[in-house]
Amino acid sequence: MKINDYDSIERHWLHARKALPPKDRELFELFLGTLPINSKILDLGCGHGAPIATLLATGGHKIVGIDRSEKLLGYARNTLPEHEWILSDLEDFEPADSYDGIVIWDSLFHLPRANQLTLLRKAAASLKPKGMLILSSGGSENDIPPFTDQMFGHTFFYDSFTVNQLLQHCSELGLNVIKSILLNTPDGKRDKGRLGVVLQKSKK
Ligand SMILES: C[S@@+](CC[C@H](N)C(=O)[O-])C[C@H]1O[C@@H](n2cnc3c(N)ncnc32)[C@H](O)[C@@H]1O
């Protein structure tokens, strides 16, 4: 059985992912409020384009979405055909452009930490000066080893830096924290917590 295969849970995922939870939404409002009009936004792990790409497109921005799930990307193409949708593993994707904003929402934690760092480096390099990045990651202060969990009967891989490690890596990449909030608090059991961060690239 493949791991991290959203194609296998397509229908469940479409049903489950219709709206952003209130705290996520609040952070996206902040992100949206800082973007110049007609921004070009890279959405890394965009899924089926809802609710995030739809929200950004409604704000008048142009989206380039990357995802490895052919089926989810198919929905994004159908609902937002005037935007660009690229079928690719995040690990293989080489941004060829520069962006006003980048979204890495609920996808970073599906990669091993070393690959997360590579992706963050690529994201920072492809952001314009003062460009904005919004991302989510695990929300634990403690170092939790990578693990797998079941979602709709399929196996998914998760890994995250601790909150401090992640923010330190971002700072070293020239990404300054505008707002960081704990979206879910770890319960010491299955829920390892979720952090949401809005960052801005320094001028250079
Ligand atoms: C939890 S969903 C989040 C989708 C969307 N960002 C959202 O918040 O609604 C995770 C997405 O990341 C994609 N993904 C996970 N690992 C990936 C990888 N290595 N390369 C490309 N996409 C990946 C999945 O296919 C899925 O669409």
mmCIF file with all atom_site columns, C-alpha atoms and ligand atoms in Angstrom:
data_model
loop_
_atom_site.group_PDB
_atom_site.id
_atom_site.type_symbol
_atom_site.label_atom_id
_atom_site.label_alt_id
_atom_site.label_comp_id
_atom_site.label_asym_id
_atom_site.label_entity_id
_atom_site.label_seq_id
_atom_site.pdbx_PDB_ins_code
_atom_site.Cartn_x
_atom_site.Cartn_y
_atom_site.Cartn_z
_atom_site.occupancy
_atom_site.B_iso_or_equiv
_atom_site.pdbx_formal_charge
_atom_site.auth_seq_id
_atom_site.auth_comp_id
_atom_site.auth_asym_id
_atom_site.auth_atom_id
_atom_site.pdbx_PDB_model_num
ATOM   1   C CA  . MET A 1 1   ? 0.000   0.000  0.000   1.00 0.00 ? 1   MET A CA  1
ATOM   2   C CA  . LYS A 1 2   ? 1.339   3.470  -0.893  1.00 0.00 ? 2   LYS A CA  1
ATOM   3   C CA  . ILE A 1 3   ? 2.016   5.932  1.897   1.00 0.00 ? 3   ILE A CA  1
ATOM   4   C CA  . ASN A 1 4   ? 0.675   9.531  1.881   1.00 0.00 ? 4   ASN A CA  1
ATOM   5   C CA  . ASP A 1 5   ? -1.637  8.644  -0.987  1.00 0.00 ? 5   ASP A CA  1
ATOM   6   C CA  . TYR A 1 6   ? -4.416  11.232 -1.087  1.00 0.00 ? 6   TYR A CA  1
ATOM   7   C CA  . ASP A 1 7   ? -5.655  9.700  -4.354  1.00 0.00 ? 7   ASP A CA  1
ATOM   8   C CA  . SER A 1 8   ? -6.839  6.709  -2.281  1.00 0.00 ? 8   SER A CA  1
ATOM   9   C CA  . ILE A 1 9   ? -8.874  8.883  0.087   1.00 0.00 ? 9   ILE A CA  1
ATOM   10  C CA  . GLU A 1 10  ? -9.979  11.467 -2.465  1.00 0.00 ? 10  GLU A CA  1
ATOM   11  C CA  . ARG A 1 11  ? -13.721 11.337 -1.689  1.00 0.00 ? 11  ARG A CA  1
ATOM   12  C CA  . HIS A 1 12  ? -13.273 11.356 2.083   1.00 0.00 ? 12  HIS A CA  1
ATOM   13  C CA  . TRP A 1 13  ? -10.765 14.214 1.831   1.00 0.00 ? 13  TRP A CA  1
ATOM   14  C CA  . LEU A 1 14  ? -13.000 16.326 -0.394  1.00 0.00 ? 14  LEU A CA  1
ATOM   15  C CA  . HIS A 1 15  ? -15.813 15.886 2.097   1.00 0.00 ? 15  HIS A CA  1
ATOM   16  C CA  . ALA A 1 16  ? -13.607 16.587 5.133   1.00 0.00 ? 16  ALA A CA  1
ATOM   17  C CA  . ARG A 1 17  ? -11.778 19.617 3.727   1.00 0.00 ? 17  ARG A CA  1
ATOM   18  C CA  . LYS A 1 18  ? -14.439 22.157 2.881   1.00 0.00 ? 18  LYS A CA  1
ATOM   19  C CA  . ALA A 1 19  ? -13.729 25.122 5.157   1.00 0.00 ? 19  ALA A CA  1
ATOM   20  C CA  . LEU A 1 20  ? -10.784 26.398 7.151   1.00 0.00 ? 20  LEU A CA  1
ATOM   21  C CA  . PRO A 1 21  ? -11.062 26.092 10.943  1.00 0.00 ? 21  PRO A CA  1
ATOM   22  C CA  . PRO A 1 22  ? -11.506 29.580 12.534  1.00 0.00 ? 22  PRO A CA  1
ATOM   23  C CA  . LYS A 1 23  ? -7.884  30.001 13.754  1.00 0.00 ? 23  LYS A CA  1
ATOM   24  C CA  . ASP A 1 24  ? -6.493  28.901 10.357  1.00 0.00 ? 24  ASP A CA  1
ATOM   25  C CA  . ARG A 1 25  ? -8.854  31.345 8.669   1.00 0.00 ? 25  ARG A CA  1
ATOM   26  C CA  . GLU A 1 26  ? -7.688  34.186 10.915  1.00 0.00 ? 26  GLU A CA  1
ATOM   27  C CA  . LEU A 1 27  ? -4.074  33.544 9.906   1.00 0.00 ? 27  LEU A CA  1
ATOM   28  C CA  . PHE A 1 28  ? -4.998  33.419 6.215   1.00 0.00 ? 28  PHE A CA  1
ATOM   29  C CA  . GLU A 1 29  ? -6.840  36.752 6.571   1.00 0.00 ? 29  GLU A CA  1
ATOM   30  C CA  . LEU A 1 30  ? -3.592  38.235 7.924   1.00 0.00 ? 30  LEU A CA  1
ATOM   31  C CA  . PHE A 1 31  ? -1.582  36.687 5.053   1.00 0.00 ? 31  PHE A CA  1
ATOM   32  C CA  . LEU A 1 32  ? -4.087  37.944 2.478   1.00 0.00 ? 32  LEU A CA  1
ATOM   33  C CA  . GLY A 1 33  ? -4.115  41.414 4.018   1.00 0.00 ? 33  GLY A CA  1
ATOM   34  C CA  . THR A 1 34  ? -0.361  41.794 3.496   1.00 0.00 ? 34  THR A CA  1
ATOM   35  C CA  . LEU A 1 35  ? -0.264  40.732 -0.169  1.00 0.00 ? 35  LEU A CA  1
ATOM   36  C CA  . PRO A 1 36  ? -0.058  43.285 -2.981  1.00 0.00 ? 36  PRO A CA  1
ATOM   37  C CA  . ILE A 1 37  ? -2.976  43.241 -5.427  1.00 0.00 ? 37  ILE A CA  1
ATOM   38  C CA  . ASN A 1 38  ? -2.649  40.684 -8.250  1.00 0.00 ? 38  ASN A CA  1
ATOM   39  C CA  . SER A 1 39  ? -0.043  38.710 -6.341  1.00 0.00 ? 39  SER A CA  1
ATOM   40  C CA  . LYS A 1 40  ? 1.482   35.547 -7.724  1.00 0.00 ? 40  LYS A CA  1
ATOM   41  C CA  . ILE A 1 41  ? 1.184   32.811 -5.101  1.00 0.00 ? 41  ILE A CA  1
ATOM   42  C CA  . LEU A 1 42  ? 2.825   29.395 -4.990  1.00 0.00 ? 42  LEU A CA  1
ATOM   43  C CA  . ASP A 1 43  ? 0.734   26.799 -3.122  1.00 0.00 ? 43  ASP A CA  1
ATOM   44  C CA  . LEU A 1 44  ? 2.938   23.823 -2.184  1.00 0.00 ? 44  LEU A CA  1
ATOM   45  C CA  . GLY A 1 45  ? 0.752   20.777 -1.448  1.00 0.00 ? 45  GLY A CA  1
ATOM   46  C CA  . CYS A 1 46  ? -2.371  22.562 -2.689  1.00 0.00 ? 46  CYS A CA  1
ATOM   47  C CA  . GLY A 1 47  ? -4.670  19.516 -2.631  1.00 0.00 ? 47  GLY A CA  1
ATOM   48  C CA  . HIS A 1 48  ? -7.963  20.090 -4.465  1.00 0.00 ? 48  HIS A CA  1
ATOM   49  C CA  . GLY A 1 49  ? -7.677  23.870 -4.258  1.00 0.00 ? 49  GLY A CA  1
ATOM   50  C CA  . ALA A 1 50  ? -10.396 24.309 -1.668  1.00 0.00 ? 50  ALA A CA  1
ATOM   51  C CA  . PRO A 1 51  ? -10.713 26.102 0.575   1.00 0.00 ? 51  PRO A CA  1
ATOM   52  C CA  . ILE A 1 52  ? -7.282  27.773 0.332   1.00 0.00 ? 52  ILE A CA  1
ATOM   53  C CA  . ALA A 1 53  ? -6.644  28.415 -3.368  1.00 0.00 ? 53  ALA A CA  1
ATOM   54  C CA  . THR A 1 54  ? -10.291 29.420 -3.780  1.00 0.00 ? 54  THR A CA  1
ATOM   55  C CA  . LEU A 1 55  ? -9.898  31.977 -0.994  1.00 0.00 ? 55  LEU A CA  1
ATOM   56  C CA  . LEU A 1 56  ? -6.719  33.374 -2.571  1.00 0.00 ? 56  LEU A CA  1
ATOM   57  C CA  . ALA A 1 57  ? -8.236  33.433 -6.061  1.00 0.00 ? 57  ALA A CA  1
ATOM   58  C CA  . THR A 1 58  ? -11.276 35.293 -4.739  1.00 0.00 ? 58  THR A CA  1
ATOM   59  C CA  . GLY A 1 59  ? -8.835  37.907 -3.471  1.00 0.00 ? 59  GLY A CA  1
ATOM   60  C CA  . GLY A 1 60  ? -7.771  38.434 -7.095  1.00 0.00 ? 60  GLY A CA  1
ATOM   61  C CA  . HIS A 1 61  ? -4.449  36.603 -6.884  1.00 0.00 ? 61  HIS A CA  1
ATOM   62  C CA  . LYS A 1 62  ? -2.921  34.175 -9.369  1.00 0.00 ? 62  LYS A CA  1
ATOM   63  C CA  . ILE A 1 63  ? -2.137  30.692 -8.021  1.00 0.00 ? 63  ILE A CA  1
ATOM   64  C CA  . VAL A 1 64  ? 0.458   28.127 -9.034  1.00 0.00 ? 64  VAL A CA  1
ATOM   65  C CA  . GLY A 1 65  ? -0.457  24.919 -7.173  1.00 0.00 ? 65  GLY A CA  1
ATOM   66  C CA  . ILE A 1 66  ? 1.827   21.899 -6.759  1.00 0.00 ? 66  ILE A CA  1
ATOM   67  C CA  . ASP A 1 67  ? 0.655   18.502 -5.555  1.00 0.00 ? 67  ASP A CA  1
ATOM   68  C CA  . ARG A 1 68  ? 1.451   14.824 -6.088  1.00 0.00 ? 68  ARG A CA  1
ATOM   69  C CA  . SER A 1 69  ? -2.218  13.744 -6.025  1.00 0.00 ? 69  SER A CA  1
ATOM   70  C CA  . GLU A 1 70  ? -3.485  13.544 -9.586  1.00 0.00 ? 70  GLU A CA  1
ATOM   71  C CA  . LYS A 1 71  ? -7.100  13.271 -8.468  1.00 0.00 ? 71  LYS A CA  1
ATOM   72  C CA  . LEU A 1 72  ? -7.029  16.243 -6.087  1.00 0.00 ? 72  LEU A CA  1
ATOM   73  C CA  . LEU A 1 73  ? -5.208  18.333 -8.666  1.00 0.00 ? 73  LEU A CA  1
ATOM   74  C CA  . GLY A 1 74  ? -7.917  17.389 -11.190 1.00 0.00 ? 74  GLY A CA  1
ATOM   75  C CA  . TYR A 1 75  ? -10.538 19.043 -8.964  1.00 0.00 ? 75  TYR A CA  1
ATOM   76  C CA  . ALA A 1 76  ? -8.382  22.151 -8.618  1.00 0.00 ? 76  ALA A CA  1
ATOM   77  C CA  . ARG A 1 77  ? -8.033  22.343 -12.421 1.00 0.00 ? 77  ARG A CA  1
ATOM   78  C CA  . ASN A 1 78  ? -11.777 22.005 -12.904 1.00 0.00 ? 78  ASN A CA  1
ATOM   79  C CA  . THR A 1 79  ? -12.799 24.559 -10.306 1.00 0.00 ? 79  THR A CA  1
ATOM   80  C CA  . LEU A 1 80  ? -10.039 27.118 -10.942 1.00 0.00 ? 80  LEU A CA  1
ATOM   81  C CA  . PRO A 1 81  ? -9.056  26.556 -14.592 1.00 0.00 ? 81  PRO A CA  1
ATOM   82  C CA  . GLU A 1 82  ? -7.460  29.965 -15.041 1.00 0.00 ? 82  GLU A CA  1
ATOM   83  C CA  . HIS A 1 83  ? -4.742  29.100 -12.542 1.00 0.00 ? 83  HIS A CA  1
ATOM   84  C CA  . GLU A 1 84  ? -1.737  26.798 -12.962 1.00 0.00 ? 84  GLU A CA  1
ATOM   85  C CA  . TRP A 1 85  ? -1.708  23.260 -11.480 1.00 0.00 ? 85  TRP A CA  1
ATOM   86  C CA  . ILE A 1 86  ? 1.464   21.183 -11.544 1.00 0.00 ? 86  ILE A CA  1
ATOM   87  C CA  . LEU A 1 87  ? 1.569   17.469 -10.728 1.00 0.00 ? 87  LEU A CA  1
ATOM   88  C CA  . SER A 1 88  ? 4.829   16.951 -8.856  1.00 0.00 ? 88  SER A CA  1
ATOM   89  C CA  . ASP A 1 89  ? 6.359   15.668 -5.667  1.00 0.00 ? 89  ASP A CA  1
ATOM   90  C CA  . LEU A 1 90  ? 7.370   18.617 -3.512  1.00 0.00 ? 90  LEU A CA  1
ATOM   91  C CA  . GLU A 1 91  ? 10.810  17.042 -3.239  1.00 0.00 ? 91  GLU A CA  1
ATOM   92  C CA  . ASP A 1 92  ? 11.293  17.285 -7.034  1.00 0.00 ? 92  ASP A CA  1
ATOM   93  C CA  . PHE A 1 93  ? 9.766   20.684 -7.606  1.00 0.00 ? 93  PHE A CA  1
ATOM   94  C CA  . GLU A 1 94  ? 12.152  23.466 -8.644  1.00 0.00 ? 94  GLU A CA  1
ATOM   95  C CA  . PRO A 1 95  ? 10.438  26.875 -8.618  1.00 0.00 ? 95  PRO A CA  1
ATOM   96  C CA  . ALA A 1 96  ? 11.273  28.675 -11.853 1.00 0.00 ? 96  ALA A CA  1
ATOM   97  C CA  . ASP A 1 97  ? 9.724   31.987 -10.885 1.00 0.00 ? 97  ASP A CA  1
ATOM   98  C CA  . SER A 1 98  ? 9.580   34.408 -7.974  1.00 0.00 ? 98  SER A CA  1
ATOM   99  C CA  . TYR A 1 99  ? 6.453   34.826 -5.888  1.00 0.00 ? 99  TYR A CA  1
ATOM   100 C CA  . ASP A 1 100 ? 4.750   37.467 -3.757  1.00 0.00 ? 100 ASP A CA  1
ATOM   101 C CA  . GLY A 1 101 ? 3.382   34.774 -1.480  1.00 0.00 ? 101 GLY A CA  1
ATOM   102 C CA  . ILE A 1 102 ? 3.899   31.088 -0.746  1.00 0.00 ? 102 ILE A CA  1
ATOM   103 C CA  . VAL A 1 103 ? 1.534   28.686 1.040   1.00 0.00 ? 103 VAL A CA  1
ATOM   104 C CA  . ILE A 1 104 ? 2.734   25.427 2.629   1.00 0.00 ? 104 ILE A CA  1
ATOM   105 C CA  . TRP A 1 105 ? -0.385  24.413 4.516   1.00 0.00 ? 105 TRP A CA  1
ATOM   106 C CA  . ASP A 1 106 ? -0.803  21.001 6.150   1.00 0.00 ? 106 ASP A CA  1
ATOM   107 C CA  . SER A 1 107 ? 1.651   19.488 3.675   1.00 0.00 ? 107 SER A CA  1
ATOM   108 C CA  . LEU A 1 108 ? 5.081   20.202 5.224   1.00 0.00 ? 108 LEU A CA  1
ATOM   109 C CA  . PHE A 1 109 ? 4.511   17.604 7.967   1.00 0.00 ? 109 PHE A CA  1
ATOM   110 C CA  . HIS A 1 110 ? 4.125   14.821 5.381   1.00 0.00 ? 110 HIS A CA  1
ATOM   111 C CA  . LEU A 1 111 ? 7.850   15.165 4.492   1.00 0.00 ? 111 LEU A CA  1
ATOM   112 C CA  . PRO A 1 112 ? 10.835  14.028 6.569   1.00 0.00 ? 112 PRO A CA  1
ATOM   113 C CA  . ARG A 1 113 ? 12.514  16.964 8.332   1.00 0.00 ? 113 ARG A CA  1
ATOM   114 C CA  . ALA A 1 114 ? 15.564  17.012 6.026   1.00 0.00 ? 114 ALA A CA  1
ATOM   115 C CA  . ASN A 1 115 ? 13.235  17.370 3.019   1.00 0.00 ? 115 ASN A CA  1
ATOM   116 C CA  . GLN A 1 116 ? 11.217  20.042 4.837   1.00 0.00 ? 116 GLN A CA  1
ATOM   117 C CA  . LEU A 1 117 ? 14.372  22.087 5.224   1.00 0.00 ? 117 LEU A CA  1
ATOM   118 C CA  . THR A 1 118 ? 15.204  21.720 1.526   1.00 0.00 ? 118 THR A CA  1
ATOM   119 C CA  . LEU A 1 119 ? 11.670  22.836 0.649   1.00 0.00 ? 119 LEU A CA  1
ATOM   120 C CA  . LEU A 1 120 ? 11.848  25.814 3.018   1.00 0.00 ? 120 LEU A CA  1
ATOM   121 C CA  . ARG A 1 121 ? 15.166  26.824 1.419   1.00 0.00 ? 121 ARG A CA  1
ATOM   122 C CA  . LYS A 1 122 ? 13.620  26.672 -2.060  1.00 0.00 ? 122 LYS A CA  1
ATOM   123 C CA  . ALA A 1 123 ? 10.570  28.599 -0.851  1.00 0.00 ? 123 ALA A CA  1
ATOM   124 C CA  . ALA A 1 124 ? 12.689  31.335 0.749   1.00 0.00 ? 124 ALA A CA  1
ATOM   125 C CA  . ALA A 1 125 ? 14.819  31.617 -2.397  1.00 0.00 ? 125 ALA A CA  1
ATOM   126 C CA  . SER A 1 126 ? 11.788  31.956 -4.668  1.00 0.00 ? 126 SER A CA  1
ATOM   127 C CA  . LEU A 1 127 ? 10.037  34.598 -2.555  1.00 0.00 ? 127 LEU A CA  1
ATOM   128 C CA  . LYS A 1 128 ? 10.407  38.200 -3.678  1.00 0.00 ? 128 LYS A CA  1
ATOM   129 C CA  . PRO A 1 129 ? 11.979  40.584 -1.148  1.00 0.00 ? 129 PRO A CA  1
ATOM   130 C CA  . LYS A 1 130 ? 9.308   41.299 1.505   1.00 0.00 ? 130 LYS A CA  1
ATOM   131 C CA  . GLY A 1 131 ? 7.300   38.368 0.104   1.00 0.00 ? 131 GLY A CA  1
ATOM   132 C CA  . MET A 1 132 ? 5.001   36.465 2.484   1.00 0.00 ? 132 MET A CA  1
ATOM   133 C CA  . LEU A 1 133 ? 5.001   32.806 3.504   1.00 0.00 ? 133 LEU A CA  1
ATOM   134 C CA  . ILE A 1 134 ? 2.240   31.055 5.413   1.00 0.00 ? 134 ILE A CA  1
ATOM   135 C CA  . LEU A 1 135 ? 2.873   27.551 6.702   1.00 0.00 ? 135 LEU A CA  1
ATOM   136 C CA  . SER A 1 136 ? 1.645   24.994 9.173   1.00 0.00 ? 136 SER A CA  1
ATOM   137 C CA  . SER A 1 137 ? 3.709   22.421 11.014  1.00 0.00 ? 137 SER A CA  1
ATOM   138 C CA  . GLY A 1 138 ? 3.511   20.227 14.105  1.00 0.00 ? 138 GLY A CA  1
ATOM   139 C CA  . GLY A 1 139 ? 2.858   22.177 17.281  1.00 0.00 ? 139 GLY A CA  1
ATOM   140 C CA  . SER A 1 140 ? 5.015   20.375 19.829  1.00 0.00 ? 140 SER A CA  1
ATOM   141 C CA  . GLU A 1 141 ? 7.785   21.947 21.907  1.00 0.00 ? 141 GLU A CA  1
ATOM   142 C CA  . ASN A 1 142 ? 9.177   18.423 22.372  1.00 0.00 ? 142 ASN A CA  1
ATOM   143 C CA  . ASP A 1 143 ? 11.094  16.452 19.780  1.00 0.00 ? 143 ASP A CA  1
ATOM   144 C CA  . ILE A 1 144 ? 8.682   13.781 18.536  1.00 0.00 ? 144 ILE A CA  1
ATOM   145 C CA  . PRO A 1 145 ? 10.175  11.109 16.243  1.00 0.00 ? 145 PRO A CA  1
ATOM   146 C CA  . PRO A 1 146 ? 8.596   10.675 12.791  1.00 0.00 ? 146 PRO A CA  1
ATOM   147 C CA  . PHE A 1 147 ? 5.472   8.511  12.939  1.00 0.00 ? 147 PHE A CA  1
ATOM   148 C CA  . THR A 1 148 ? 2.676   7.120  10.806  1.00 0.00 ? 148 THR A CA  1
ATOM   149 C CA  . ASP A 1 149 ? -1.049  7.326  11.481  1.00 0.00 ? 149 ASP A CA  1
ATOM   150 C CA  . GLN A 1 150 ? -4.192  6.073  9.799   1.00 0.00 ? 150 GLN A CA  1
ATOM   151 C CA  . MET A 1 151 ? -6.561  8.387  7.963   1.00 0.00 ? 151 MET A CA  1
ATOM   152 C CA  . PHE A 1 152 ? -9.659  6.881  6.326   1.00 0.00 ? 152 PHE A CA  1
ATOM   153 C CA  . GLY A 1 153 ? -8.013  3.438  6.482   1.00 0.00 ? 153 GLY A CA  1
ATOM   154 C CA  . HIS A 1 154 ? -4.763  4.534  4.805   1.00 0.00 ? 154 HIS A CA  1
ATOM   155 C CA  . THR A 1 155 ? -1.295  5.144  6.191   1.00 0.00 ? 155 THR A CA  1
ATOM   156 C CA  . PHE A 1 156 ? 0.158   8.642  6.341   1.00 0.00 ? 156 PHE A CA  1
ATOM   157 C CA  . PHE A 1 157 ? 3.642   9.729  7.410   1.00 0.00 ? 157 PHE A CA  1
ATOM   158 C CA  . TYR A 1 158 ? 4.202   12.710 9.703   1.00 0.00 ? 158 TYR A CA  1
ATOM   159 C CA  . ASP A 1 159 ? 7.288   14.515 10.901  1.00 0.00 ? 159 ASP A CA  1
ATOM   160 C CA  . SER A 1 160 ? 7.891   18.004 12.314  1.00 0.00 ? 160 SER A CA  1
ATOM   161 C CA  . PHE A 1 161 ? 10.620  20.128 13.796  1.00 0.00 ? 161 PHE A CA  1
ATOM   162 C CA  . THR A 1 162 ? 9.864   21.364 17.293  1.00 0.00 ? 162 THR A CA  1
ATOM   163 C CA  . VAL A 1 163 ? 8.320   24.823 17.252  1.00 0.00 ? 163 VAL A CA  1
ATOM   164 C CA  . ASN A 1 164 ? 11.614  26.476 18.249  1.00 0.00 ? 164 ASN A CA  1
ATOM   165 C CA  . GLN A 1 165 ? 13.680  24.518 15.710  1.00 0.00 ? 165 GLN A CA  1
ATOM   166 C CA  . LEU A 1 166 ? 11.274  25.467 12.914  1.00 0.00 ? 166 LEU A CA  1
ATOM   167 C CA  . LEU A 1 167 ? 11.302  29.160 13.798  1.00 0.00 ? 167 LEU A CA  1
ATOM   168 C CA  . GLN A 1 168 ? 15.113  29.083 14.087  1.00 0.00 ? 168 GLN A CA  1
ATOM   169 C CA  . HIS A 1 169 ? 15.427  27.533 10.591  1.00 0.00 ? 169 HIS A CA  1
ATOM   170 C CA  . CYS A 1 170 ? 13.063  30.171 9.201   1.00 0.00 ? 170 CYS A CA  1
ATOM   171 C CA  . SER A 1 171 ? 15.061  32.950 10.811  1.00 0.00 ? 171 SER A CA  1
ATOM   172 C CA  . GLU A 1 172 ? 18.296  31.570 9.302   1.00 0.00 ? 172 GLU A CA  1
ATOM   173 C CA  . LEU A 1 173 ? 16.597  31.644 5.896   1.00 0.00 ? 173 LEU A CA  1
ATOM   174 C CA  . GLY A 1 174 ? 15.787  35.346 6.280   1.00 0.00 ? 174 GLY A CA  1
ATOM   175 C CA  . LEU A 1 175 ? 12.122  34.718 7.083   1.00 0.00 ? 175 LEU A CA  1
ATOM   176 C CA  . ASN A 1 176 ? 10.846  36.900 9.911   1.00 0.00 ? 176 ASN A CA  1
ATOM   177 C CA  . VAL A 1 177 ? 7.850   35.840 11.982  1.00 0.00 ? 177 VAL A CA  1
ATOM   178 C CA  . ILE A 1 178 ? 4.861   38.159 11.653  1.00 0.00 ? 178 ILE A CA  1
ATOM   179 C CA  . LYS A 1 179 ? 2.534   35.894 13.628  1.00 0.00 ? 179 LYS A CA  1
ATOM   180 C CA  . SER A 1 180 ? 2.808   32.401 15.031  1.00 0.00 ? 180 SER A CA  1
ATOM   181 C CA  . ILE A 1 181 ? -0.117  30.636 16.716  1.00 0.00 ? 181 ILE A CA  1
ATOM   182 C CA  . LEU A 1 182 ? -0.846  27.209 18.082  1.00 0.00 ? 182 LEU A CA  1
ATOM   183 C CA  . LEU A 1 183 ? -3.808  26.026 16.029  1.00 0.00 ? 183 LEU A CA  1
ATOM   184 C CA  . ASN A 1 184 ? -4.202  22.722 17.918  1.00 0.00 ? 184 ASN A CA  1
ATOM   185 C CA  . THR A 1 185 ? -2.705  22.046 21.328  1.00 0.00 ? 185 THR A CA  1
ATOM   186 C CA  . PRO A 1 186 ? -0.922  18.681 21.633  1.00 0.00 ? 186 PRO A CA  1
ATOM   187 C CA  . ASP A 1 187 ? -2.983  16.303 23.784  1.00 0.00 ? 187 ASP A CA  1
ATOM   188 C CA  . GLY A 1 188 ? -0.026  14.055 24.670  1.00 0.00 ? 188 GLY A CA  1
ATOM   189 C CA  . LYS A 1 189 ? -1.634  11.264 22.638  1.00 0.00 ? 189 LYS A CA  1
ATOM   190 C CA  . ARG A 1 190 ? -2.618  11.176 18.993  1.00 0.00 ? 190 ARG A CA  1
ATOM   191 C CA  . ASP A 1 191 ? -2.803  14.925 18.435  1.00 0.00 ? 191 ASP A CA  1
ATOM   192 C CA  . LYS A 1 192 ? 0.761   16.258 18.245  1.00 0.00 ? 192 LYS A CA  1
ATOM   193 C CA  . GLY A 1 193 ? -0.509  19.811 17.839  1.00 0.00 ? 193 GLY A CA  1
ATOM   194 C CA  . ARG A 1 194 ? -0.393  22.133 14.879  1.00 0.00 ? 194 ARG A CA  1
ATOM   195 C CA  . LEU A 1 195 ? 1.388   25.450 14.509  1.00 0.00 ? 195 LEU A CA  1
ATOM   196 C CA  . GLY A 1 196 ? 0.473   28.161 12.004  1.00 0.00 ? 196 GLY A CA  1
ATOM   197 C CA  . VAL A 1 197 ? 3.004   30.834 11.054  1.00 0.00 ? 197 VAL A CA  1
ATOM   198 C CA  . VAL A 1 198 ? 2.959   33.902 8.813   1.00 0.00 ? 198 VAL A CA  1
ATOM   199 C CA  . LEU A 1 199 ? 6.462   35.016 7.827   1.00 0.00 ? 199 LEU A CA  1
ATOM   200 C CA  . GLN A 1 200 ? 7.940   37.788 5.729   1.00 0.00 ? 200 GLN A CA  1
ATOM   201 C CA  . LYS A 1 201 ? 11.168  37.583 3.791   1.00 0.00 ? 201 LYS A CA  1
ATOM   202 C CA  . SER A 1 202 ? 13.669  40.303 4.587   1.00 0.00 ? 202 SER A CA  1
ATOM   203 C CA  . LYS A 1 203 ? 14.251  43.054 2.038   1.00 0.00 ? 203 LYS A CA  1
ATOM   204 C CA  . LYS A 1 204 ? 17.292  41.412 0.431   1.00 0.00 ? 204 LYS A CA  1
HETATM 205 C C1  . LIG B 2 .   ? -3.531  17.564 4.366   1.00 0.00 ? 1   LIG B C1  1
HETATM 206 S S1  . LIG B 2 .   ? -3.537  17.846 2.633   1.00 0.00 ? 1   LIG B S1  1
HETATM 207 C C2  . LIG B 2 .   ? -3.548  19.624 2.600   1.00 0.00 ? 1   LIG B C2  1
HETATM 208 C C3  . LIG B 2 .   ? -4.064  20.186 1.299   1.00 0.00 ? 1   LIG B C3  1
HETATM 209 C C4  . LIG B 2 .   ? -4.191  21.721 1.298   1.00 0.00 ? 1   LIG B C4  1
HETATM 210 N N1  . LIG B 2 .   ? -2.919  22.382 1.490   1.00 0.00 ? 1   LIG B N1  1
HETATM 211 C C5  . LIG B 2 .   ? -5.156  22.148 2.386   1.00 0.00 ? 1   LIG B C5  1
HETATM 212 O O1  . LIG B 2 .   ? -4.686  22.629 3.431   1.00 0.00 ? 1   LIG B O1  1
HETATM 213 O O2  . LIG B 2 .   ? -6.356  21.986 2.186   1.00 0.00 ? 1   LIG B O2  1
HETATM 214 C C6  . LIG B 2 .   ? -1.873  17.488 2.177   1.00 0.00 ? 1   LIG B C6  1
HETATM 215 C C7  . LIG B 2 .   ? -1.594  17.639 0.702   1.00 0.00 ? 1   LIG B C7  1
HETATM 216 O O3  . LIG B 2 .   ? -0.189  17.552 0.489   1.00 0.00 ? 1   LIG B O3  1
HETATM 217 C C8  . LIG B 2 .   ? 0.046   16.714 -0.625  1.00 0.00 ? 1   LIG B C8  1
HETATM 218 N N2  . LIG B 2 .   ? 1.360   16.092 -0.446  1.00 0.00 ? 1   LIG B N2  1
HETATM 219 C C9  . LIG B 2 .   ? 1.779   15.362 0.611   1.00 0.00 ? 1   LIG B C9  1
HETATM 220 N N3  . LIG B 2 .   ? 3.055   14.969 0.421   1.00 0.00 ? 1   LIG B N3  1
HETATM 221 C C10 . LIG B 2 .   ? 3.431   15.455 -0.776  1.00 0.00 ? 1   LIG B C10 1
HETATM 222 C C11 . LIG B 2 .   ? 4.627   15.396 -1.537  1.00 0.00 ? 1   LIG B C11 1
HETATM 223 N N4  . LIG B 2 .   ? 5.693   14.744 -1.092  1.00 0.00 ? 1   LIG B N4  1
HETATM 224 N N5  . LIG B 2 .   ? 4.672   16.009 -2.731  1.00 0.00 ? 1   LIG B N5  1
HETATM 225 C C12 . LIG B 2 .   ? 3.568   16.688 -3.206  1.00 0.00 ? 1   LIG B C12 1
HETATM 226 N N6  . LIG B 2 .   ? 2.418   16.774 -2.532  1.00 0.00 ? 1   LIG B N6  1
HETATM 227 C C13 . LIG B 2 .   ? 2.339   16.183 -1.335  1.00 0.00 ? 1   LIG B C13 1
HETATM 228 C C14 . LIG B 2 .   ? -1.077  15.707 -0.609  1.00 0.00 ? 1   LIG B C14 1
HETATM 229 O O4  . LIG B 2 .   ? -1.261  15.081 -1.857  1.00 0.00 ? 1   LIG B O4  1
HETATM 230 C C15 . LIG B 2 .   ? -2.243  16.548 -0.144  1.00 0.00 ? 1   LIG B C15 1
HETATM 231 O O5  . LIG B 2 .   ? -2.921  17.131 -1.214  1.00 0.00 ? 1   LIG B O5  1
#
